[in-house]
mmCIF file with all atom_site columns, C-alpha atoms in Angstrom:
data_model
loop_
_atom_site.group_PDB
_atom_site.id
_atom_site.type_symbol
_atom_site.label_atom_id
_atom_site.label_alt_id
_atom_site.label_comp_id
_atom_site.label_asym_id
_atom_site.label_entity_id
_atom_site.label_seq_id
_atom_site.pdbx_PDB_ins_code
_atom_site.Cartn_x
_atom_site.Cartn_y
_atom_site.Cartn_z
_atom_site.occupancy
_atom_site.B_iso_or_equiv
_atom_site.pdbx_formal_charge
_atom_site.auth_seq_id
_atom_site.auth_comp_id
_atom_site.auth_asym_id
_atom_site.auth_atom_id
_atom_site.pdbx_PDB_model_num
ATOM 1   C CA . MET A 1 1   ? -0.304  0.236  -0.049  1.00 58.00 ? 1   MET A CA 1
ATOM 2   C CA . SER A 1 2   ? 1.107   3.588  -0.908  1.00 73.00 ? 2   SER A CA 1
ATOM 3   C CA . VAL A 1 3   ? 2.026   6.435  2.223   1.00 89.00 ? 3   VAL A CA 1
ATOM 4   C CA . SER A 1 4   ? 1.736   9.278  1.504   1.00 91.00 ? 4   SER A CA 1
ATOM 5   C CA . ILE A 1 5   ? 1.220   12.541 4.407   1.00 97.00 ? 5   ILE A CA 1
ATOM 6   C CA . ALA A 1 6   ? -1.277  13.121 6.037   1.00 97.00 ? 6   ALA A CA 1
ATOM 7   C CA . ARG A 1 7   ? -3.217  16.346 4.954   1.00 97.00 ? 7   ARG A CA 1
ATOM 8   C CA . ALA A 1 8   ? -3.606  18.064 8.064   1.00 98.00 ? 8   ALA A CA 1
ATOM 9   C CA . ASP A 1 9   ? 0.738   17.839 8.500   1.00 98.00 ? 9   ASP A CA 1
ATOM 10  C CA . ILE A 1 10  ? 0.674   20.218 4.742   1.00 98.00 ? 10  ILE A CA 1
ATOM 11  C CA . THR A 1 11  ? 0.195   24.147 5.126   1.00 98.00 ? 11  THR A CA 1
ATOM 12  C CA . GLY A 1 12  ? -1.318  25.512 1.651   1.00 98.00 ? 12  GLY A CA 1
ATOM 13  C CA . LEU A 1 13  ? 0.162   27.847 0.324   1.00 98.00 ? 13  LEU A CA 1
ATOM 14  C CA . ILE A 1 14  ? -0.876  30.415 -2.522  1.00 98.00 ? 14  ILE A CA 1
ATOM 15  C CA . LEU A 1 15  ? 1.101   32.468 -3.930  1.00 97.00 ? 15  LEU A CA 1
ATOM 16  C CA . ALA A 1 16  ? -0.049  35.091 -5.215  1.00 94.00 ? 16  ALA A CA 1
ATOM 17  C CA . GLY A 1 17  ? 2.936   38.355 -4.803  1.00 85.00 ? 17  GLY A CA 1
ATOM 18  C CA . GLY A 1 18  ? 3.604   38.718 -8.143  1.00 73.00 ? 18  GLY A CA 1
ATOM 19  C CA . ARG A 1 19  ? 4.533   41.620 -10.127 1.00 60.00 ? 19  ARG A CA 1
ATOM 20  C CA . GLY A 1 20  ? 1.736   40.060 -12.511 1.00 49.00 ? 20  GLY A CA 1
ATOM 21  C CA . SER A 1 21  ? 4.018   41.867 -15.409 1.00 47.00 ? 21  SER A CA 1
ATOM 22  C CA . ARG A 1 22  ? 3.018   40.380 -18.094 1.00 49.00 ? 22  ARG A CA 1
ATOM 23  C CA . MET A 1 23  ? -0.899  41.491 -17.506 1.00 49.00 ? 23  MET A CA 1
ATOM 24  C CA . GLY A 1 24  ? -0.076  45.084 -17.290 1.00 52.00 ? 24  GLY A CA 1
ATOM 25  C CA . GLY A 1 25  ? 1.634   45.152 -13.814 1.00 69.00 ? 25  GLY A CA 1
ATOM 26  C CA . VAL A 1 26  ? -2.632  43.929 -11.868 1.00 82.00 ? 26  VAL A CA 1
ATOM 27  C CA . ASP A 1 27  ? -2.837  42.096 -9.434  1.00 90.00 ? 27  ASP A CA 1
ATOM 28  C CA . LYS A 1 28  ? -3.120  38.514 -11.031 1.00 90.00 ? 28  LYS A CA 1
ATOM 29  C CA . GLY A 1 29  ? -4.781  36.382 -8.207  1.00 93.00 ? 29  GLY A CA 1
ATOM 30  C CA . LEU A 1 30  ? -7.857  38.793 -7.769  1.00 95.00 ? 30  LEU A CA 1
ATOM 31  C CA . GLN A 1 31  ? -8.539  38.234 -12.172 1.00 92.00 ? 31  GLN A CA 1
ATOM 32  C CA . PRO A 1 32  ? -11.716 36.950 -12.877 1.00 91.00 ? 32  PRO A CA 1
ATOM 33  C CA . TRP A 1 33  ? -11.898 33.532 -13.500 1.00 89.00 ? 33  TRP A CA 1
ATOM 34  C CA . HIS A 1 34  ? -15.721 31.149 -13.828 1.00 87.00 ? 34  HIS A CA 1
ATOM 35  C CA . GLY A 1 35  ? -17.241 34.839 -11.968 1.00 89.00 ? 35  GLY A CA 1
ATOM 36  C CA . LEU A 1 36  ? -14.347 33.968 -9.633  1.00 93.00 ? 36  LEU A CA 1
ATOM 37  C CA . PRO A 1 37  ? -10.729 35.572 -8.702  1.00 94.00 ? 37  PRO A CA 1
ATOM 38  C CA . LEU A 1 38  ? -7.915  33.975 -9.195  1.00 94.00 ? 38  LEU A CA 1
ATOM 39  C CA . ALA A 1 39  ? -6.731  32.845 -6.059  1.00 96.00 ? 39  ALA A CA 1
ATOM 40  C CA . GLN A 1 40  ? -10.636 32.149 -4.823  1.00 97.00 ? 40  GLN A CA 1
ATOM 41  C CA . GLN A 1 41  ? -10.235 29.573 -7.516  1.00 96.00 ? 41  GLN A CA 1
ATOM 42  C CA . VAL A 1 42  ? -7.041  28.353 -6.825  1.00 97.00 ? 42  VAL A CA 1
ATOM 43  C CA . LEU A 1 43  ? -7.695  28.071 -3.124  1.00 98.00 ? 43  LEU A CA 1
ATOM 44  C CA . ALA A 1 44  ? -11.725 25.491 -3.587  1.00 97.00 ? 44  ALA A CA 1
ATOM 45  C CA . ARG A 1 45  ? -8.732  23.400 -5.473  1.00 97.00 ? 45  ARG A CA 1
ATOM 46  C CA . LEU A 1 46  ? -6.406  22.806 -2.930  1.00 98.00 ? 46  LEU A CA 1
ATOM 47  C CA . GLN A 1 47  ? -8.062  23.600 0.297   1.00 98.00 ? 47  GLN A CA 1
ATOM 48  C CA . PRO A 1 48  ? -9.319  20.623 0.987   1.00 98.00 ? 48  PRO A CA 1
ATOM 49  C CA . GLN A 1 49  ? -5.897  19.133 0.254   1.00 98.00 ? 49  GLN A CA 1
ATOM 50  C CA . VAL A 1 50  ? -4.608  20.558 3.046   1.00 98.00 ? 50  VAL A CA 1
ATOM 51  C CA . GLY A 1 51  ? -4.462  21.833 6.361   1.00 98.00 ? 51  GLY A CA 1
ATOM 52  C CA . PRO A 1 52  ? -3.808  25.198 7.013   1.00 98.00 ? 52  PRO A CA 1
ATOM 53  C CA . VAL A 1 53  ? -4.173  27.415 4.191   1.00 98.00 ? 53  VAL A CA 1
ATOM 54  C CA . ARG A 1 54  ? -2.114  30.303 3.949   1.00 98.00 ? 54  ARG A CA 1
ATOM 55  C CA . ILE A 1 55  ? -2.084  33.568 0.595   1.00 98.00 ? 55  ILE A CA 1
ATOM 56  C CA . ASN A 1 56  ? 0.797   34.783 -0.137  1.00 96.00 ? 56  ASN A CA 1
ATOM 57  C CA . ALA A 1 57  ? 0.229   38.607 -1.423  1.00 94.00 ? 57  ALA A CA 1
ATOM 58  C CA . ASN A 1 58  ? 1.750   42.091 -1.545  1.00 91.00 ? 58  ASN A CA 1
ATOM 59  C CA . ARG A 1 59  ? -0.225  43.904 -2.482  1.00 92.00 ? 59  ARG A CA 1
ATOM 60  C CA . ASN A 1 60  ? -3.812  44.685 -1.854  1.00 95.00 ? 60  ASN A CA 1
ATOM 61  C CA . LEU A 1 61  ? -4.099  42.655 1.175   1.00 96.00 ? 61  LEU A CA 1
ATOM 62  C CA . ASP A 1 62  ? -6.971  43.764 3.133   1.00 96.00 ? 62  ASP A CA 1
ATOM 63  C CA . THR A 1 63  ? -8.710  42.134 0.204   1.00 96.00 ? 63  THR A CA 1
ATOM 64  C CA . TYR A 1 64  ? -7.186  39.137 0.015   1.00 97.00 ? 64  TYR A CA 1
ATOM 65  C CA . ARG A 1 65  ? -7.713  39.341 4.054   1.00 97.00 ? 65  ARG A CA 1
ATOM 66  C CA . THR A 1 66  ? -11.566 39.482 3.760   1.00 97.00 ? 66  THR A CA 1
ATOM 67  C CA . TRP A 1 67  ? -11.673 35.902 2.543   1.00 96.00 ? 67  TRP A CA 1
ATOM 68  C CA . GLY A 1 68  ? -10.282 34.942 6.314   1.00 97.00 ? 68  GLY A CA 1
ATOM 69  C CA . LEU A 1 69  ? -6.572  33.830 6.070   1.00 97.00 ? 69  LEU A CA 1
ATOM 70  C CA . PRO A 1 70  ? -3.957  34.331 7.327   1.00 97.00 ? 70  PRO A CA 1
ATOM 71  C CA . VAL A 1 71  ? -2.409  36.907 4.963   1.00 97.00 ? 71  VAL A CA 1
ATOM 72  C CA . LEU A 1 72  ? 2.049   36.746 4.684   1.00 96.00 ? 72  LEU A CA 1
ATOM 73  C CA . THR A 1 73  ? 4.423   39.461 2.817   1.00 93.00 ? 73  THR A CA 1
ATOM 74  C CA . ASP A 1 74  ? 7.887   39.188 1.651   1.00 89.00 ? 74  ASP A CA 1
ATOM 75  C CA . ASP A 1 75  ? 10.315  40.387 3.721   1.00 70.00 ? 75  ASP A CA 1
ATOM 76  C CA . ARG A 1 76  ? 11.613  42.187 0.837   1.00 61.00 ? 76  ARG A CA 1
ATOM 77  C CA . ALA A 1 77  ? 7.675   42.781 -0.309  1.00 46.00 ? 77  ALA A CA 1
ATOM 78  C CA . GLY A 1 78  ? 8.205   46.040 -2.176  1.00 46.00 ? 78  GLY A CA 1
ATOM 79  C CA . ASP A 1 79  ? 10.951  43.978 -4.277  1.00 55.00 ? 79  ASP A CA 1
ATOM 80  C CA . PHE A 1 80  ? 8.514   41.419 -5.615  1.00 48.00 ? 80  PHE A CA 1
ATOM 81  C CA . ALA A 1 81  ? 11.029  38.783 -5.256  1.00 61.00 ? 81  ALA A CA 1
ATOM 82  C CA . GLY A 1 82  ? 10.023  36.035 -6.504  1.00 84.00 ? 82  GLY A CA 1
ATOM 83  C CA . PRO A 1 83  ? 8.477   32.690 -5.967  1.00 93.00 ? 83  PRO A CA 1
ATOM 84  C CA . LEU A 1 84  ? 11.695  32.103 -3.244  1.00 95.00 ? 84  LEU A CA 1
ATOM 85  C CA . ALA A 1 85  ? 10.554  34.204 -1.223  1.00 93.00 ? 85  ALA A CA 1
ATOM 86  C CA . GLY A 1 86  ? 7.088   33.525 -0.965  1.00 95.00 ? 86  GLY A CA 1
ATOM 87  C CA . PHE A 1 87  ? 8.124   30.159 0.579   1.00 97.00 ? 87  PHE A CA 1
ATOM 88  C CA . LEU A 1 88  ? 9.875   31.438 3.237   1.00 96.00 ? 88  LEU A CA 1
ATOM 89  C CA . ALA A 1 89  ? 7.029   33.717 4.493   1.00 96.00 ? 89  ALA A CA 1
ATOM 90  C CA . GLY A 1 90  ? 5.615   30.375 4.300   1.00 97.00 ? 90  GLY A CA 1
ATOM 91  C CA . LEU A 1 91  ? 8.072   28.729 5.660   1.00 98.00 ? 91  LEU A CA 1
ATOM 92  C CA . ASP A 1 92  ? 7.795   30.928 8.531   1.00 97.00 ? 92  ASP A CA 1
ATOM 93  C CA . ALA A 1 93  ? 4.843   30.610 8.983   1.00 97.00 ? 93  ALA A CA 1
ATOM 94  C CA . CYS A 1 94  ? 4.655   27.234 9.248   1.00 98.00 ? 94  CYS A CA 1
ATOM 95  C CA . THR A 1 95  ? 3.503   25.374 11.886  1.00 97.00 ? 95  THR A CA 1
ATOM 96  C CA . THR A 1 96  ? 3.047   21.582 10.236  1.00 98.00 ? 96  THR A CA 1
ATOM 97  C CA . PRO A 1 97  ? 5.551   19.548 8.975   1.00 98.00 ? 97  PRO A CA 1
ATOM 98  C CA . TYR A 1 98  ? 4.826   20.457 5.825   1.00 98.00 ? 98  TYR A CA 1
ATOM 99  C CA . LEU A 1 99  ? 4.485   22.979 3.000   1.00 98.00 ? 99  LEU A CA 1
ATOM 100 C CA . LEU A 1 100 ? 2.804   23.199 -0.434  1.00 98.00 ? 100 LEU A CA 1
ATOM 101 C CA . THR A 1 101 ? 3.475   26.107 -2.097  1.00 98.00 ? 101 THR A CA 1
ATOM 102 C CA . ALA A 1 102 ? 0.788   26.713 -5.917  1.00 98.00 ? 102 ALA A CA 1
ATOM 103 C CA . PRO A 1 103 ? 0.568   29.651 -7.876  1.00 96.00 ? 103 PRO A CA 1
ATOM 104 C CA . CYS A 1 104 ? -3.242  32.065 -7.878  1.00 96.00 ? 104 CYS A CA 1
ATOM 105 C CA . ASP A 1 105 ? -2.860  32.145 -12.265 1.00 94.00 ? 105 ASP A CA 1
ATOM 106 C CA . SER A 1 106 ? -3.374  27.936 -12.064 1.00 94.00 ? 106 SER A CA 1
ATOM 107 C CA . PRO A 1 107 ? -6.478  27.155 -11.729 1.00 94.00 ? 107 PRO A CA 1
ATOM 108 C CA . LEU A 1 108 ? -6.799  24.221 -13.893 1.00 95.00 ? 108 LEU A CA 1
ATOM 109 C CA . LEU A 1 109 ? -3.996  21.859 -10.420 1.00 97.00 ? 109 LEU A CA 1
ATOM 110 C CA . PRO A 1 110 ? -5.019  18.779 -10.053 1.00 97.00 ? 110 PRO A CA 1
ATOM 111 C CA . HIS A 1 111 ? -7.224  17.881 -7.020  1.00 97.00 ? 111 HIS A CA 1
ATOM 112 C CA . ASP A 1 112 ? -4.460  15.092 -6.087  1.00 98.00 ? 112 ASP A CA 1
ATOM 113 C CA . LEU A 1 113 ? -1.516  17.585 -6.561  1.00 98.00 ? 113 LEU A CA 1
ATOM 114 C CA . ALA A 1 114 ? -1.079  16.811 -2.346  1.00 98.00 ? 114 ALA A CA 1
ATOM 115 C CA . HIS A 1 115 ? -1.227  13.431 -2.683  1.00 98.00 ? 115 HIS A CA 1
ATOM 116 C CA . ARG A 1 116 ? 1.115   12.733 -5.319  1.00 98.00 ? 116 ARG A CA 1
ATOM 117 C CA . LEU A 1 117 ? 3.345   14.385 -3.449  1.00 98.00 ? 117 LEU A CA 1
ATOM 118 C CA . GLY A 1 118 ? 3.532   13.101 -0.839  1.00 98.00 ? 118 GLY A CA 1
ATOM 119 C CA . GLU A 1 119 ? 3.756   10.092 -2.359  1.00 98.00 ? 119 GLU A CA 1
ATOM 120 C CA . GLY A 1 120 ? 6.475   10.584 -4.010  1.00 98.00 ? 120 GLY A CA 1
ATOM 121 C CA . LEU A 1 121 ? 8.359   12.666 -1.098  1.00 98.00 ? 121 LEU A CA 1
ATOM 122 C CA . VAL A 1 122 ? 7.786   9.318  1.006   1.00 97.00 ? 122 VAL A CA 1
ATOM 123 C CA . GLN A 1 123 ? 8.977   6.920  -0.936  1.00 97.00 ? 123 GLN A CA 1
ATOM 124 C CA . ALA A 1 124 ? 12.054  8.890  -2.343  1.00 97.00 ? 124 ALA A CA 1
ATOM 125 C CA . GLN A 1 125 ? 12.585  9.550  1.421   1.00 97.00 ? 125 GLN A CA 1
ATOM 126 C CA . ALA A 1 126 ? 12.461  13.248 -0.397  1.00 98.00 ? 126 ALA A CA 1
ATOM 127 C CA . ARG A 1 127 ? 13.001  16.297 1.413   1.00 98.00 ? 127 ARG A CA 1
ATOM 128 C CA . ILE A 1 128 ? 11.558  17.759 -1.688  1.00 98.00 ? 128 ILE A CA 1
ATOM 129 C CA . ALA A 1 129 ? 8.387   17.331 -4.017  1.00 98.00 ? 129 ALA A CA 1
ATOM 130 C CA . LEU A 1 130 ? 8.709   18.513 -7.366  1.00 98.00 ? 130 LEU A CA 1
ATOM 131 C CA . PRO A 1 131 ? 5.841   18.013 -10.135 1.00 98.00 ? 131 PRO A CA 1
ATOM 132 C CA . LYS A 1 132 ? 6.590   16.720 -14.148 1.00 98.00 ? 132 LYS A CA 1
ATOM 133 C CA . ALA A 1 133 ? 4.133   17.336 -16.997 1.00 97.00 ? 133 ALA A CA 1
ATOM 134 C CA . GLY A 1 134 ? 4.410   18.545 -20.156 1.00 93.00 ? 134 GLY A CA 1
ATOM 135 C CA . GLY A 1 135 ? 8.511   16.931 -19.978 1.00 95.00 ? 135 GLY A CA 1
ATOM 136 C CA . ARG A 1 136 ? 8.996   19.898 -17.537 1.00 95.00 ? 136 ARG A CA 1
ATOM 137 C CA . LEU A 1 137 ? 9.296   19.799 -14.207 1.00 97.00 ? 137 LEU A CA 1
ATOM 138 C CA . GLN A 1 138 ? 6.113   22.988 -12.453 1.00 97.00 ? 138 GLN A CA 1
ATOM 139 C CA . PRO A 1 139 ? 8.794   24.368 -9.591  1.00 97.00 ? 139 PRO A CA 1
ATOM 140 C CA . VAL A 1 140 ? 5.738   26.505 -8.132  1.00 97.00 ? 140 VAL A CA 1
ATOM 141 C CA . PHE A 1 141 ? 4.046   23.915 -7.148  1.00 98.00 ? 141 PHE A CA 1
ATOM 142 C CA . CYS A 1 142 ? 6.477   22.241 -3.577  1.00 98.00 ? 142 CYS A CA 1
ATOM 143 C CA . LEU A 1 143 ? 6.054   19.932 -1.121  1.00 98.00 ? 143 LEU A CA 1
ATOM 144 C CA . MET A 1 144 ? 9.068   20.834 1.197   1.00 98.00 ? 144 MET A CA 1
ATOM 145 C CA . GLU A 1 145 ? 9.790   19.780 4.471   1.00 98.00 ? 145 GLU A CA 1
ATOM 146 C CA . ALA A 1 146 ? 9.387   23.469 6.762   1.00 98.00 ? 146 ALA A CA 1
ATOM 147 C CA . ASP A 1 147 ? 12.775  23.045 8.973   1.00 98.00 ? 147 ASP A CA 1
ATOM 148 C CA . LEU A 1 148 ? 14.020  23.717 5.454   1.00 98.00 ? 148 LEU A CA 1
ATOM 149 C CA . ARG A 1 149 ? 13.295  27.483 6.123   1.00 97.00 ? 149 ARG A CA 1
ATOM 150 C CA . ASP A 1 150 ? 17.051  28.772 7.266   1.00 97.00 ? 150 ASP A CA 1
ATOM 151 C CA . ASP A 1 151 ? 18.338  26.950 4.376   1.00 97.00 ? 151 ASP A CA 1
ATOM 152 C CA . LEU A 1 152 ? 16.049  28.469 2.232   1.00 96.00 ? 152 LEU A CA 1
ATOM 153 C CA . ARG A 1 153 ? 16.700  31.755 3.809   1.00 95.00 ? 153 ARG A CA 1
ATOM 154 C CA . ALA A 1 154 ? 20.084  31.267 3.329   1.00 95.00 ? 154 ALA A CA 1
ATOM 155 C CA . PHE A 1 155 ? 20.271  30.382 -0.302  1.00 94.00 ? 155 PHE A CA 1
ATOM 156 C CA . LEU A 1 156 ? 18.041  33.450 -0.966  1.00 93.00 ? 156 LEU A CA 1
ATOM 157 C CA . GLN A 1 157 ? 20.851  36.085 0.863   1.00 92.00 ? 157 GLN A CA 1
ATOM 158 C CA . SER A 1 158 ? 23.048  34.531 -1.017  1.00 93.00 ? 158 SER A CA 1
ATOM 159 C CA . GLY A 1 159 ? 21.570  35.782 -3.733  1.00 91.00 ? 159 GLY A CA 1
ATOM 160 C CA . GLY A 1 160 ? 19.746  32.884 -5.149  1.00 91.00 ? 160 GLY A CA 1
ATOM 161 C CA . SER A 1 161 ? 16.651  33.431 -6.483  1.00 90.00 ? 161 SER A CA 1
ATOM 162 C CA . LYS A 1 162 ? 15.754  29.844 -8.969  1.00 93.00 ? 162 LYS A CA 1
ATOM 163 C CA . ILE A 1 163 ? 13.477  27.379 -7.630  1.00 95.00 ? 163 ILE A CA 1
ATOM 164 C CA . ASP A 1 164 ? 15.311  24.246 -9.587  1.00 93.00 ? 164 ASP A CA 1
ATOM 165 C CA . LEU A 1 165 ? 18.541  25.211 -7.857  1.00 95.00 ? 165 LEU A CA 1
ATOM 166 C CA . TRP A 1 166 ? 17.960  25.830 -4.654  1.00 97.00 ? 166 TRP A CA 1
ATOM 167 C CA . ALA A 1 167 ? 15.273  22.341 -4.986  1.00 97.00 ? 167 ALA A CA 1
ATOM 168 C CA . ALA A 1 168 ? 18.057  20.894 -6.851  1.00 96.00 ? 168 ALA A CA 1
ATOM 169 C CA . GLN A 1 169 ? 20.811  20.985 -2.946  1.00 97.00 ? 169 GLN A CA 1
ATOM 170 C CA . HIS A 1 170 ? 18.248  18.559 -1.990  1.00 98.00 ? 170 HIS A CA 1
ATOM 171 C CA . ARG A 1 171 ? 17.224  15.211 -1.610  1.00 98.00 ? 171 ARG A CA 1
ATOM 172 C CA . MET A 1 172 ? 13.899  15.692 -3.958  1.00 98.00 ? 172 MET A CA 1
ATOM 173 C CA . ALA A 1 173 ? 10.844  13.544 -5.797  1.00 98.00 ? 173 ALA A CA 1
ATOM 174 C CA . ILE A 1 174 ? 10.323  15.100 -9.242  1.00 98.00 ? 174 ILE A CA 1
ATOM 175 C CA . VAL A 1 175 ? 6.298   13.146 -9.394  1.00 98.00 ? 175 VAL A CA 1
ATOM 176 C CA . GLU A 1 176 ? 4.660   12.337 -13.316 1.00 98.00 ? 176 GLU A CA 1
ATOM 177 C CA . PHE A 1 177 ? 1.353   13.588 -14.024 1.00 98.00 ? 177 PHE A CA 1
ATOM 178 C CA . ASP A 1 178 ? -0.625  13.099 -16.381 1.00 96.00 ? 178 ASP A CA 1
ATOM 179 C CA . ASP A 1 179 ? -2.551  15.665 -17.322 1.00 94.00 ? 179 ASP A CA 1
ATOM 180 C CA . ALA A 1 180 ? -0.115  18.753 -18.639 1.00 91.00 ? 180 ALA A CA 1
ATOM 181 C CA . ARG A 1 181 ? -3.054  21.177 -18.603 1.00 91.00 ? 181 ARG A CA 1
ATOM 182 C CA . ALA A 1 182 ? -3.931  20.750 -14.338 1.00 94.00 ? 182 ALA A CA 1
ATOM 183 C CA . PHE A 1 183 ? -0.487  22.770 -14.102 1.00 96.00 ? 183 PHE A CA 1
ATOM 184 C CA . GLU A 1 184 ? -1.209  25.586 -17.017 1.00 89.00 ? 184 GLU A CA 1
ATOM 185 C CA . ASN A 1 185 ? -0.722  29.273 -16.012 1.00 86.00 ? 185 ASN A CA 1
ATOM 186 C CA . ILE A 1 186 ? -2.413  32.053 -16.470 1.00 79.00 ? 186 ILE A CA 1
ATOM 187 C CA . ASN A 1 187 ? 0.283   35.526 -17.812 1.00 72.00 ? 187 ASN A CA 1
ATOM 188 C CA . THR A 1 188 ? -1.698  37.055 -20.166 1.00 67.00 ? 188 THR A CA 1
ATOM 189 C CA . GLN A 1 189 ? -5.096  38.417 -20.266 1.00 68.00 ? 189 GLN A CA 1
ATOM 190 C CA . ASP A 1 190 ? -5.398  35.856 -23.325 1.00 68.00 ? 190 ASP A CA 1
ATOM 191 C CA . ASP A 1 191 ? -4.509  32.807 -21.688 1.00 66.00 ? 191 ASP A CA 1
ATOM 192 C CA . LEU A 1 192 ? -7.619  33.902 -19.436 1.00 63.00 ? 192 LEU A CA 1
ATOM 193 C CA . GLN A 1 193 ? -9.973  34.150 -21.889 1.00 71.00 ? 193 GLN A CA 1
ATOM 194 C CA . ARG A 1 194 ? -8.981  31.515 -23.888 1.00 70.00 ? 194 ARG A CA 1
ATOM 195 C CA . LEU A 1 195 ? -8.809  29.729 -20.477 1.00 65.00 ? 195 LEU A CA 1
ATOM 196 C CA . GLU A 1 196 ? -12.202 30.869 -20.107 1.00 64.00 ? 196 GLU A CA 1
ATOM 197 C CA . ARG A 1 197 ? -14.263 29.936 -23.375 1.00 62.00 ? 197 ARG A CA 1
ATOM 198 C CA . THR A 1 198 ? -12.027 27.059 -23.188 1.00 66.00 ? 198 THR A CA 1
ATOM 199 C CA . ASP A 1 199 ? -11.597 25.316 -19.281 1.00 66.00 ? 199 ASP A CA 1
ATOM 200 C CA . SER A 1 200 ? -14.102 25.516 -16.057 1.00 63.00 ? 200 SER A CA 1
ATOM 201 C CA . PRO A 1 201 ? -13.298 24.742 -13.127 1.00 69.00 ? 201 PRO A CA 1
#
């Protein structure tokens, strides 16, 4: 029988702290998709898979707080320092053994993401698990041990910024997913309109 990680042992973190530069500088997490903000669509997929959920955001904080979840900002929020800064904010606030991150602009993320990444991590005795789909690693969807926080802080302080380079420094599990569309992210208004026409939550 396969062994995964208990849902209650995983904190979910929705990454909504980016600059949204390819979408004209708007807050991507608040862009409507099928009647709800993108980040709420991601929340609807992620929340049933994990225990506590947090949102990493660097603007429109009051709006995100109305959703009833803790909102975490980056230490370098004004710099829009990238996903790893969001990871660290999540790890610093994490009270469970594991943290699972998901970007706010991928509303089709798999319903079994946490279970399958947890399974891969346990089987490989790894510290980090990443999905791979369509031949590509999807590093922004990252399941990691919470006690990696100091290691990640040191990596960022040394000038590191790439998720895959940081992850590669640790024992890592790569988990294959069949549906590459589940990891498709929305970067532009055209992407948003296309997914609105072709996909549903």
